[in-house]
Structure formats: structure tokens, C-alpha cells
Amino acid sequence: MEERDARPAAPPYIQVHGITKRFPAALKGQALVTVLDQVETSIARGEFVVLIGPSGCGKSTLLRIMNGLIPADEGRVTIDGATVQGPAGDRGMVFQSFNLFPWRTALQNVAFGLELHGVGSQERDGRARRLLAAMGLGGFENYYPRQLSGGMQQRVGLARALAIDPEILFMDEPFGSLDAQTKLLMQDELETIVQRHKRTVVFVTHDMEEAVFLADRILIMSQRPAKIIEEVRVDLPRPRMDHMRAAPEFGELKAHIWNQVRTAQEFRPTIGAVDHPTAATHG
């Protein structure tokens, strides 16, 4: 396959500078487990970037550091030149688990972030209703999470993240627990939303086809202690349509990503780190 130019097309918006993260080992006396090792990358404003790599390599950990949910041991992340020091209102997060409050209705879940930001009840309810309608959930405002299907719950979670009008969406395997049909529908929905609102997205997945369908650029991570070992630009036209999945260039990209991820299973940067099964929970 020919070499791809994976440089961002615009000046960096998010910059990851030498991020290293270690976690305690499960047993006393063992060395710390190094999950991320001097990770460097940059993301342009409006770019859709996918993180992919072996299971447990640290994708989710890197995502959480970028969003300010957990600190790095070394290095820093900057957004628009400012160092990330914790969560902020210009960033939304969508998790694989729906993370909805079971005692709140769909409307109340979507409005939650707006409540935290002090938005008045009339404005926040109006915005939440509009978002639910845009997600195809008009008429389900007063339903509780237990009354909604998995795909509907994930739509509520996505609407909640969008309600605060974030500049950046961080998404940690948001469709990983959905059935195959619902997953495809949610990918289409996300593509439509991102193109309409022109948001920057950083998205973690294990699914090669999902990565190619959604991404402008794919960052392939190595096994722990993880580095980014390749960046692949996806030059398929926008908006992405389902028929593109059958295109030869789509299949070529998917095969290339799979080969690189398979190779990454064996790629271990030389660093003094203890490999321990507990680190597999770090994404």
C-alpha cells in the first residue's frame, strides 16, 4: 500500500506533548505498570480522529487524559494553546456504558449538564427537547432509561453531551455495546451530527470498519507501554454514506488498519515496564 500523508490539514487545536501514564501493579512490591510512554500527537480543529490499537493498550486512558478526567504522570495536553488541567464546559464525553441517571427521564438526563452550568429551566428544557427530536426521540422525553432500548439510551447520552454545545466530543467506544444493526444506524447518526455542527471529535474504537467510516485520520497505537506507531489519513469523501463500505478503497483501508493493529500486538517499545493483566482495563 502506498505511503499516506497523515499530517493534520490545519494548525493544531489539540496537542499531546510527551504523555506518560503509569498505574500501580496489583501486587505489592511490583513496579508500576507503564501504560502510555511519551505519546505525541496533534489534532486540527474540526477533525475527526480515531484511536485504535490492541485491547488494553491505553486508548481510553489517553482519551481521559486529553479530556482532563485523569492526570498524566509526565507531559501535558493543550487545547487551543491552554493546558488541560481538568474537565471543562467546552468538552463533551460519551462513554460505552450509557451512564444515564436511572431516576431521571430522558429529558432530565439531557438537561443535566445545562443545570450544572446554571441555565434556566425553560431554556434548558427547550434545548433538551430540540436535541431529543433531532435524535429521533421526540415523544420519549418522559421515558426513563429502563424503558428505552440500548440504541435509544445511547442517543440520549449523545444528546446530553451535545446539550452543552461542546467544541470537542470525546467518545470512548460509544457504540461498542450495541447490536450490529443499531451500531450502523448510530454511526450514520453521528456522521450527520458531526457534519452539521462541525465539531472536533476524538473517538476510541476496536472496530476497524467503524474507524474507516467515521475518521478523517486514524492513530494506531502499539501494545503497552503504548506509543502512536502510525497515522493514516482517510481520504473518503464527506458525507460518508453506507454504500461506501463496499468501495474497493474502503476495503483496502480496512485491511491496512487490521494488518497494522495485528502487528501492533507484538510491537513493544523498549522501556522498563512491568506487563500485568490488571493494566488491560486501561483501554
PDB file of C-alpha atoms in Angstrom:
ATOM      1  CA  MET A   1       0.000   0.000   0.000  1.00  0.00           C
ATOM      2  CA  GLU A   2       1.337   3.422  -0.857  1.00  0.00           C
ATOM      3  CA  GLU A   3       2.550   5.799   1.852  1.00  0.00           C
ATOM      4  CA  ARG A   4      -0.138   8.176   3.144  1.00  0.00           C
ATOM      5  CA  ASP A   5       0.456  11.744   4.188  1.00  0.00           C
ATOM      6  CA  ALA A   6      -1.081  11.813   7.686  1.00  0.00           C
ATOM      7  CA  ARG A   7      -0.201  15.376   8.686  1.00  0.00           C
ATOM      8  CA  PRO A   8      -3.098  17.465  10.007  1.00  0.00           C
ATOM      9  CA  ALA A   9      -4.534  19.709   7.307  1.00  0.00           C
ATOM     10  CA  ALA A  10      -4.812  22.719   9.629  1.00  0.00           C
ATOM     11  CA  PRO A  11      -2.814  24.173  12.559  1.00  0.00           C
ATOM     12  CA  PRO A  12      -3.035  22.015  15.724  1.00  0.00           C
ATOM     13  CA  TYR A  13      -6.002  22.616  18.013  1.00  0.00           C
ATOM     14  CA  ILE A  14      -5.340  19.780  20.466  1.00  0.00           C
ATOM     15  CA  GLN A  15      -1.698  18.969  21.173  1.00  0.00           C
ATOM     16  CA  VAL A  16      -0.459  15.976  23.161  1.00  0.00           C
ATOM     17  CA  HIS A  17       3.072  16.586  24.432  1.00  0.00           C
ATOM     18  CA  GLY A  18       5.042  13.599  25.759  1.00  0.00           C
ATOM     19  CA  ILE A  19       2.214  11.987  27.721  1.00  0.00           C
ATOM     20  CA  THR A  20       3.301   9.168  30.040  1.00  0.00           C
ATOM     21  CA  LYS A  21       0.932   7.379  32.414  1.00  0.00           C
ATOM     22  CA  ARG A  22       1.653   4.682  34.999  1.00  0.00           C
ATOM     23  CA  PHE A  23      -0.687   2.679  37.192  1.00  0.00           C
ATOM     24  CA  PRO A  24       0.031   0.707  40.370  1.00  0.00           C
ATOM     25  CA  ALA A  25       0.532  -3.024  39.883  1.00  0.00           C
ATOM     26  CA  ALA A  26      -1.943  -5.394  41.520  1.00  0.00           C
ATOM     27  CA  LEU A  27       0.580  -6.903  43.946  1.00  0.00           C
ATOM     28  CA  LYS A  28       2.696  -5.073  46.473  1.00  0.00           C
ATOM     29  CA  GLY A  29       6.373  -4.862  45.632  1.00  0.00           C
ATOM     30  CA  GLN A  30       5.861  -4.883  41.872  1.00  0.00           C
ATOM     31  CA  ALA A  31       6.942  -1.971  39.724  1.00  0.00           C
ATOM     32  CA  LEU A  32       4.409   0.475  38.321  1.00  0.00           C
ATOM     33  CA  VAL A  33       2.761  -0.522  35.055  1.00  0.00           C
ATOM     34  CA  THR A  34       3.568   1.968  32.300  1.00  0.00           C
ATOM     35  CA  VAL A  35       0.522   2.215  30.023  1.00  0.00           C
ATOM     36  CA  LEU A  36       1.449   5.261  27.893  1.00  0.00           C
ATOM     37  CA  ASP A  37       5.036   6.167  27.017  1.00  0.00           C
ATOM     38  CA  GLN A  38       5.843   9.681  25.741  1.00  0.00           C
ATOM     39  CA  VAL A  39       2.799   9.855  23.443  1.00  0.00           C
ATOM     40  CA  GLU A  40       2.905  12.741  20.959  1.00  0.00           C
ATOM     41  CA  THR A  41       0.226  13.828  18.515  1.00  0.00           C
ATOM     42  CA  SER A  42      -1.809  16.815  17.379  1.00  0.00           C
ATOM     43  CA  ILE A  43      -5.374  17.269  16.133  1.00  0.00           C
ATOM     44  CA  ALA A  44      -6.731  20.056  13.955  1.00  0.00           C
ATOM     45  CA  ARG A  45      -9.929  21.949  14.755  1.00  0.00           C
ATOM     46  CA  GLY A  46     -12.908  20.182  13.181  1.00  0.00           C
ATOM     47  CA  GLU A  47     -11.004  16.929  12.641  1.00  0.00           C
ATOM     48  CA  PHE A  48     -12.497  13.512  13.418  1.00  0.00           C
ATOM     49  CA  VAL A  49      -9.656  11.409  14.843  1.00  0.00           C
ATOM     50  CA  VAL A  50      -9.979   7.747  15.819  1.00  0.00           C
ATOM     51  CA  LEU A  51      -7.689   5.958  18.283  1.00  0.00           C
ATOM     52  CA  ILE A  52      -7.322   2.250  17.592  1.00  0.00           C
ATOM     53  CA  GLY A  53      -4.941  -0.429  18.797  1.00  0.00           C
ATOM     54  CA  PRO A  54      -4.636  -3.676  20.748  1.00  0.00           C
ATOM     55  CA  SER A  55      -7.050  -4.280  23.615  1.00  0.00           C
ATOM     56  CA  GLY A  56      -5.736  -2.800  26.848  1.00  0.00           C
ATOM     57  CA  CYS A  57      -3.083  -0.654  25.170  1.00  0.00           C
ATOM     58  CA  GLY A  58      -4.206   2.625  26.758  1.00  0.00           C
ATOM     59  CA  LYS A  59      -6.580   4.198  24.236  1.00  0.00           C
ATOM     60  CA  SER A  60      -9.216   5.039  26.840  1.00  0.00           C
ATOM     61  CA  THR A  61      -6.557   6.253  29.252  1.00  0.00           C
ATOM     62  CA  LEU A  62      -5.204   8.664  26.649  1.00  0.00           C
ATOM     63  CA  LEU A  63      -8.740   9.876  25.888  1.00  0.00           C
ATOM     64  CA  ARG A  64      -9.404  10.599  29.564  1.00  0.00           C
ATOM     65  CA  ILE A  65      -6.122  12.462  29.935  1.00  0.00           C
ATOM     66  CA  MET A  66      -6.933  14.574  26.887  1.00  0.00           C
ATOM     67  CA  ASN A  67     -10.314  15.436  28.406  1.00  0.00           C
ATOM     68  CA  GLY A  68      -8.815  16.245  31.806  1.00  0.00           C
ATOM     69  CA  LEU A  69     -10.590  13.412  33.632  1.00  0.00           C
ATOM     70  CA  ILE A  70      -7.324  11.898  34.914  1.00  0.00           C
ATOM     71  CA  PRO A  71      -3.845  13.419  35.176  1.00  0.00           C
ATOM     72  CA  ALA A  72      -0.744  12.340  33.264  1.00  0.00           C
ATOM     73  CA  ASP A  73       2.432  11.438  35.138  1.00  0.00           C
ATOM     74  CA  GLU A  74       4.550  13.233  32.558  1.00  0.00           C
ATOM     75  CA  GLY A  75       3.784  15.593  29.676  1.00  0.00           C
ATOM     76  CA  ARG A  76       0.779  17.791  29.066  1.00  0.00           C
ATOM     77  CA  VAL A  77      -2.189  18.318  26.763  1.00  0.00           C
ATOM     78  CA  THR A  78      -3.081  21.733  25.370  1.00  0.00           C
ATOM     79  CA  ILE A  79      -6.341  22.792  23.725  1.00  0.00           C
ATOM     80  CA  ASP A  80      -6.167  25.987  21.707  1.00  0.00           C
ATOM     81  CA  GLY A  81      -2.882  26.762  23.479  1.00  0.00           C
ATOM     82  CA  ALA A  82      -4.194  26.345  27.054  1.00  0.00           C
ATOM     83  CA  THR A  83      -3.013  23.456  29.229  1.00  0.00           C
ATOM     84  CA  VAL A  84      -5.741  20.982  30.181  1.00  0.00           C
ATOM     85  CA  GLN A  85      -5.990  20.849  33.971  1.00  0.00           C
ATOM     86  CA  GLY A  86      -9.370  19.197  34.391  1.00  0.00           C
ATOM     87  CA  PRO A  87     -12.804  18.822  32.751  1.00  0.00           C
ATOM     88  CA  ALA A  88     -14.301  21.921  31.141  1.00  0.00           C
ATOM     89  CA  GLY A  89     -17.549  23.031  29.561  1.00  0.00           C
ATOM     90  CA  ASP A  90     -16.111  23.154  26.045  1.00  0.00           C
ATOM     91  CA  ARG A  91     -15.728  19.348  26.055  1.00  0.00           C
ATOM     92  CA  GLY A  92     -18.376  16.623  25.978  1.00  0.00           C
ATOM     93  CA  MET A  93     -17.812  12.952  26.843  1.00  0.00           C
ATOM     94  CA  VAL A  94     -19.737   9.908  25.648  1.00  0.00           C
ATOM     95  CA  PHE A  95     -18.959   6.530  27.210  1.00  0.00           C
ATOM     96  CA  GLN A  96     -19.612   2.951  26.106  1.00  0.00           C
ATOM     97  CA  SER A  97     -21.829   2.394  29.130  1.00  0.00           C
ATOM     98  CA  PHE A  98     -24.776   4.726  28.748  1.00  0.00           C
ATOM     99  CA  ASN A  99     -24.157   6.360  32.160  1.00  0.00           C
ATOM    100  CA  LEU A 100     -27.674   7.750  32.322  1.00  0.00           C
ATOM    101  CA  PHE A 101     -29.232   8.589  35.676  1.00  0.00           C
ATOM    102  CA  PRO A 102     -31.937   5.914  36.120  1.00  0.00           C
ATOM    103  CA  TRP A 103     -34.084   8.204  38.278  1.00  0.00           C
ATOM    104  CA  ARG A 104     -34.163  10.924  35.593  1.00  0.00           C
ATOM    105  CA  THR A 105     -36.257  10.958  32.438  1.00  0.00           C
ATOM    106  CA  ALA A 106     -34.652  11.260  29.016  1.00  0.00           C
ATOM    107  CA  LEU A 107     -35.382  14.999  29.065  1.00  0.00           C
ATOM    108  CA  GLN A 108     -33.899  15.435  32.531  1.00  0.00           C
ATOM    109  CA  ASN A 109     -30.786  13.435  31.584  1.00  0.00           C
ATOM    110  CA  VAL A 110     -30.141  15.603  28.529  1.00  0.00           C
ATOM    111  CA  ALA A 111     -30.693  18.774  30.556  1.00  0.00           C
ATOM    112  CA  PHE A 112     -28.335  17.727  33.357  1.00  0.00           C
ATOM    113  CA  GLY A 113     -25.202  19.461  32.051  1.00  0.00           C
ATOM    114  CA  LEU A 114     -27.180  22.627  31.407  1.00  0.00           C
ATOM    115  CA  GLU A 115     -28.360  22.573  35.022  1.00  0.00           C
ATOM    116  CA  LEU A 116     -24.752  22.398  36.184  1.00  0.00           C
ATOM    117  CA  HIS A 117     -23.990  25.432  34.017  1.00  0.00           C
ATOM    118  CA  GLY A 118     -26.829  27.394  35.601  1.00  0.00           C
ATOM    119  CA  VAL A 119     -29.056  27.547  32.520  1.00  0.00           C
ATOM    120  CA  GLY A 120     -32.668  28.425  33.374  1.00  0.00           C
ATOM    121  CA  SER A 121     -35.292  25.684  33.345  1.00  0.00           C
ATOM    122  CA  GLN A 122     -37.223  26.972  30.336  1.00  0.00           C
ATOM    123  CA  GLU A 123     -34.120  27.329  28.156  1.00  0.00           C
ATOM    124  CA  ARG A 124     -32.594  24.013  29.158  1.00  0.00           C
ATOM    125  CA  ASP A 125     -35.862  22.106  28.643  1.00  0.00           C
ATOM    126  CA  GLY A 126     -36.298  23.705  25.232  1.00  0.00           C
ATOM    127  CA  ARG A 127     -32.767  22.820  24.182  1.00  0.00           C
ATOM    128  CA  ALA A 128     -33.103  19.269  25.522  1.00  0.00           C
ATOM    129  CA  ARG A 129     -36.388  18.772  23.650  1.00  0.00           C
ATOM    130  CA  ARG A 130     -34.853  20.000  20.389  1.00  0.00           C
ATOM    131  CA  LEU A 131     -31.906  17.650  20.754  1.00  0.00           C
ATOM    132  CA  LEU A 132     -34.091  14.664  21.543  1.00  0.00           C
ATOM    133  CA  ALA A 133     -36.223  15.458  18.494  1.00  0.00           C
ATOM    134  CA  ALA A 134     -33.076  15.689  16.347  1.00  0.00           C
ATOM    135  CA  MET A 135     -32.084  12.228  17.650  1.00  0.00           C
ATOM    136  CA  GLY A 136     -35.444  10.791  16.614  1.00  0.00           C
ATOM    137  CA  LEU A 137     -36.619  10.647  20.225  1.00  0.00           C
ATOM    138  CA  GLY A 138     -39.451  13.159  20.092  1.00  0.00           C
ATOM    139  CA  GLY A 139     -42.252  11.760  22.222  1.00  0.00           C
ATOM    140  CA  PHE A 140     -39.851   9.890  24.535  1.00  0.00           C
ATOM    141  CA  GLU A 141     -38.959  12.892  26.712  1.00  0.00           C
ATOM    142  CA  ASN A 142     -40.672  11.478  29.812  1.00  0.00           C
ATOM    143  CA  TYR A 143     -39.408   7.927  29.458  1.00  0.00           C
ATOM    144  CA  TYR A 144     -36.887   6.579  31.974  1.00  0.00           C
ATOM    145  CA  PRO A 145     -33.717   4.793  30.792  1.00  0.00           C
ATOM    146  CA  ARG A 146     -35.122   1.360  31.718  1.00  0.00           C
ATOM    147  CA  GLN A 147     -37.973   1.999  29.270  1.00  0.00           C
ATOM    148  CA  LEU A 148     -35.626   2.696  26.343  1.00  0.00           C
ATOM    149  CA  SER A 149     -33.654   0.332  24.116  1.00  0.00           C
ATOM    150  CA  GLY A 150     -29.856   0.378  24.112  1.00  0.00           C
ATOM    151  CA  GLY A 151     -29.711   2.434  20.944  1.00  0.00           C
ATOM    152  CA  MET A 152     -32.214   4.931  22.330  1.00  0.00           C
ATOM    153  CA  GLN A 153     -30.253   5.226  25.570  1.00  0.00           C
ATOM    154  CA  GLN A 154     -27.073   5.937  23.621  1.00  0.00           C
ATOM    155  CA  ARG A 155     -28.897   8.620  21.648  1.00  0.00           C
ATOM    156  CA  VAL A 156     -29.871  10.218  24.965  1.00  0.00           C
ATOM    157  CA  GLY A 157     -26.229  10.047  26.062  1.00  0.00           C
ATOM    158  CA  LEU A 158     -25.086  11.701  22.843  1.00  0.00           C
ATOM    159  CA  ALA A 159     -27.767  14.383  23.164  1.00  0.00           C
ATOM    160  CA  ARG A 160     -26.618  15.049  26.743  1.00  0.00           C
ATOM    161  CA  ALA A 161     -23.032  15.531  25.550  1.00  0.00           C
ATOM    162  CA  LEU A 162     -24.192  17.875  22.765  1.00  0.00           C
ATOM    163  CA  ALA A 163     -26.515  19.874  25.025  1.00  0.00           C
ATOM    164  CA  ILE A 164     -23.667  21.934  26.474  1.00  0.00           C
ATOM    165  CA  ASP A 165     -22.628  22.836  22.910  1.00  0.00           C
ATOM    166  CA  PRO A 166     -19.076  21.491  23.268  1.00  0.00           C
ATOM    167  CA  GLU A 167     -16.260  22.384  20.908  1.00  0.00           C
ATOM    168  CA  ILE A 168     -14.852  18.859  21.306  1.00  0.00           C
ATOM    169  CA  LEU A 169     -16.532  15.466  21.661  1.00  0.00           C
ATOM    170  CA  PHE A 170     -14.532  12.713  23.360  1.00  0.00           C
ATOM    171  CA  MET A 171     -16.128   9.326  22.660  1.00  0.00           C
ATOM    172  CA  ASP A 172     -14.971   6.106  24.321  1.00  0.00           C
ATOM    173  CA  GLU A 173     -16.296   3.123  22.325  1.00  0.00           C
ATOM    174  CA  PRO A 174     -19.773   4.666  22.425  1.00  0.00           C
ATOM    175  CA  PHE A 175     -21.343   2.017  20.193  1.00  0.00           C
ATOM    176  CA  GLY A 176     -19.396  -0.985  21.463  1.00  0.00           C
ATOM    177  CA  SER A 177     -22.272  -2.495  23.438  1.00  0.00           C
ATOM    178  CA  LEU A 178     -24.908  -2.094  20.706  1.00  0.00           C
ATOM    179  CA  ASP A 179     -26.129  -4.784  18.334  1.00  0.00           C
ATOM    180  CA  ALA A 180     -24.742  -4.709  14.780  1.00  0.00           C
ATOM    181  CA  GLN A 181     -27.766  -3.053  13.161  1.00  0.00           C
ATOM    182  CA  THR A 182     -28.128  -0.346  15.815  1.00  0.00           C
ATOM    183  CA  LYS A 183     -24.394   0.285  15.678  1.00  0.00           C
ATOM    184  CA  LEU A 184     -24.545   1.051  11.942  1.00  0.00           C
ATOM    185  CA  LEU A 185     -27.519   3.360  12.479  1.00  0.00           C
ATOM    186  CA  MET A 186     -25.669   5.225  15.248  1.00  0.00           C
ATOM    187  CA  GLN A 187     -22.593   5.620  13.033  1.00  0.00           C
ATOM    188  CA  ASP A 188     -24.803   7.213  10.377  1.00  0.00           C
ATOM    189  CA  GLU A 189     -26.397   9.444  13.029  1.00  0.00           C
ATOM    190  CA  LEU A 190     -23.021  10.564  14.353  1.00  0.00           C
ATOM    191  CA  GLU A 191     -21.739  11.307  10.855  1.00  0.00           C
ATOM    192  CA  THR A 192     -24.773  13.533  10.249  1.00  0.00           C
ATOM    193  CA  ILE A 193     -24.408  15.344  13.579  1.00  0.00           C
ATOM    194  CA  VAL A 194     -20.685  15.978  13.214  1.00  0.00           C
ATOM    195  CA  GLN A 195     -21.053  17.326   9.692  1.00  0.00           C
ATOM    196  CA  ARG A 196     -23.935  19.564  10.745  1.00  0.00           C
ATOM    197  CA  HIS A 197     -22.232  21.000  13.827  1.00  0.00           C
ATOM    198  CA  LYS A 198     -18.580  20.851  12.657  1.00  0.00           C
ATOM    199  CA  ARG A 199     -17.226  19.596  15.964  1.00  0.00           C
ATOM    200  CA  THR A 200     -13.788  18.186  16.734  1.00  0.00           C
ATOM    201  CA  VAL A 201     -14.110  14.505  17.691  1.00  0.00           C
ATOM    202  CA  VAL A 202     -11.662  12.108  19.339  1.00  0.00           C
ATOM    203  CA  PHE A 203     -13.124   8.599  19.181  1.00  0.00           C
ATOM    204  CA  VAL A 204     -11.885   5.276  20.616  1.00  0.00           C
ATOM    205  CA  THR A 205     -12.895   2.007  18.955  1.00  0.00           C
ATOM    206  CA  HIS A 206     -11.764  -1.575  18.355  1.00  0.00           C
ATOM    207  CA  ASP A 207     -13.818  -1.772  15.159  1.00  0.00           C
ATOM    208  CA  MET A 208     -11.734  -1.262  12.002  1.00  0.00           C
ATOM    209  CA  GLU A 209     -14.771  -0.677   9.769  1.00  0.00           C
ATOM    210  CA  GLU A 210     -16.175   1.886  12.199  1.00  0.00           C
ATOM    211  CA  ALA A 211     -12.804   3.664  12.269  1.00  0.00           C
ATOM    212  CA  VAL A 212     -12.611   3.931   8.469  1.00  0.00           C
ATOM    213  CA  PHE A 213     -16.250   5.009   8.115  1.00  0.00           C
ATOM    214  CA  LEU A 214     -16.028   7.832  10.654  1.00  0.00           C
ATOM    215  CA  ALA A 215     -12.443   9.114  10.706  1.00  0.00           C
ATOM    216  CA  ASP A 216     -10.539  11.818   8.924  1.00  0.00           C
ATOM    217  CA  ARG A 217      -7.424  10.343  10.495  1.00  0.00           C
ATOM    218  CA  ILE A 218      -6.703   7.117  12.375  1.00  0.00           C
ATOM    219  CA  LEU A 219      -3.987   6.922  15.049  1.00  0.00           C
ATOM    220  CA  ILE A 220      -2.740   3.352  15.547  1.00  0.00           C
ATOM    221  CA  MET A 221      -1.334   2.621  18.996  1.00  0.00           C
ATOM    222  CA  SER A 222       1.132  -0.098  19.955  1.00  0.00           C
ATOM    223  CA  GLN A 223       0.856  -2.633  22.742  1.00  0.00           C
ATOM    224  CA  ARG A 224       1.703  -1.370  26.239  1.00  0.00           C
ATOM    225  CA  PRO A 225       3.649   0.739  27.004  1.00  0.00           C
ATOM    226  CA  ALA A 226       1.854   2.455  24.155  1.00  0.00           C
ATOM    227  CA  LYS A 227       3.044   4.888  21.552  1.00  0.00           C
ATOM    228  CA  ILE A 228       1.360   6.029  18.348  1.00  0.00           C
ATOM    229  CA  ILE A 229       3.080   3.934  15.690  1.00  0.00           C
ATOM    230  CA  GLU A 230       1.227   5.092  12.576  1.00  0.00           C
ATOM    231  CA  GLU A 231      -1.174   7.795  11.433  1.00  0.00           C
ATOM    232  CA  VAL A 232      -3.433   7.010   8.478  1.00  0.00           C
ATOM    233  CA  ARG A 233      -5.439   9.658   6.659  1.00  0.00           C
ATOM    234  CA  VAL A 234      -8.866   8.557   5.395  1.00  0.00           C
ATOM    235  CA  ASP A 235      -9.493  10.462   2.171  1.00  0.00           C
ATOM    236  CA  LEU A 236     -13.004   9.170   1.525  1.00  0.00           C
ATOM    237  CA  PRO A 237     -15.449  11.977   0.657  1.00  0.00           C
ATOM    238  CA  ARG A 238     -17.906  13.501   3.122  1.00  0.00           C
ATOM    239  CA  PRO A 239     -20.650  12.955   3.942  1.00  0.00           C
ATOM    240  CA  ARG A 240     -19.956   9.256   4.392  1.00  0.00           C
ATOM    241  CA  MET A 241     -22.711   7.051   3.006  1.00  0.00           C
ATOM    242  CA  ASP A 242     -23.395   3.357   3.637  1.00  0.00           C
ATOM    243  CA  HIS A 243     -22.649   2.367   0.037  1.00  0.00           C
ATOM    244  CA  MET A 244     -19.033   3.498   0.577  1.00  0.00           C
ATOM    245  CA  ARG A 245     -18.468   0.451   2.787  1.00  0.00           C
ATOM    246  CA  ALA A 246     -18.475  -1.682  -0.371  1.00  0.00           C
ATOM    247  CA  ALA A 247     -15.964   0.509  -2.231  1.00  0.00           C
ATOM    248  CA  PRO A 248     -12.546  -1.042  -3.004  1.00  0.00           C
ATOM    249  CA  GLU A 249     -10.689   1.829  -1.326  1.00  0.00           C
ATOM    250  CA  PHE A 250     -12.751   1.334   1.848  1.00  0.00           C
ATOM    251  CA  GLY A 251     -11.822  -2.341   1.938  1.00  0.00           C
ATOM    252  CA  GLU A 252      -8.184  -1.507   1.255  1.00  0.00           C
ATOM    253  CA  LEU A 253      -8.065   0.925   4.165  1.00  0.00           C
ATOM    254  CA  LYS A 254      -9.801  -1.521   6.486  1.00  0.00           C
ATOM    255  CA  ALA A 255      -7.333  -4.277   5.570  1.00  0.00           C
ATOM    256  CA  HIS A 256      -4.392  -1.938   6.106  1.00  0.00           C
ATOM    257  CA  ILE A 257      -5.660  -0.895   9.554  1.00  0.00           C
ATOM    258  CA  TRP A 258      -6.219  -4.515  10.534  1.00  0.00           C
ATOM    259  CA  ASN A 259      -2.704  -5.507   9.448  1.00  0.00           C
ATOM    260  CA  GLN A 260      -1.200  -2.634  11.435  1.00  0.00           C
ATOM    261  CA  VAL A 261      -3.249  -3.398  14.561  1.00  0.00           C
ATOM    262  CA  ARG A 262      -2.283  -7.063  14.295  1.00  0.00           C
ATOM    263  CA  THR A 263       1.365  -6.050  14.007  1.00  0.00           C
ATOM    264  CA  ALA A 264       0.906  -3.663  16.928  1.00  0.00           C
ATOM    265  CA  GLN A 265       0.005  -6.609  19.143  1.00  0.00           C
ATOM    266  CA  GLU A 266       3.671  -7.550  19.009  1.00  0.00           C
ATOM    267  CA  PHE A 267       5.183  -4.037  18.971  1.00  0.00           C
ATOM    268  CA  ARG A 268       6.522  -3.167  22.420  1.00  0.00           C
ATOM    269  CA  PRO A 269       8.645  -0.019  22.799  1.00  0.00           C
ATOM    270  CA  THR A 270      11.788  -0.555  24.846  1.00  0.00           C
ATOM    271  CA  ILE A 271      11.038   0.820  28.301  1.00  0.00           C
ATOM    272  CA  GLY A 272      11.332  -0.581  31.795  1.00  0.00           C
ATOM    273  CA  ALA A 273       7.716  -1.524  32.437  1.00  0.00           C
ATOM    274  CA  VAL A 274       6.003  -4.472  34.046  1.00  0.00           C
ATOM    275  CA  ASP A 275       3.360  -6.166  31.937  1.00  0.00           C
ATOM    276  CA  HIS A 276       0.497  -7.171  34.210  1.00  0.00           C
ATOM    277  CA  PRO A 277      -3.029  -8.338  33.398  1.00  0.00           C
ATOM    278  CA  THR A 278      -4.610  -5.589  35.506  1.00  0.00           C
ATOM    279  CA  ALA A 279      -3.376  -2.977  33.041  1.00  0.00           C
ATOM    280  CA  ALA A 280      -5.707  -4.424  30.406  1.00  0.00           C
ATOM    281  CA  THR A 281      -8.518  -2.426  31.980  1.00  0.00           C
ATOM    282  CA  HIS A 282      -6.928   0.816  30.866  1.00  0.00           C
ATOM    283  CA  GLY A 283      -8.275   0.749  27.330  1.00  0.00           C
TER     284      GLY A 283
END
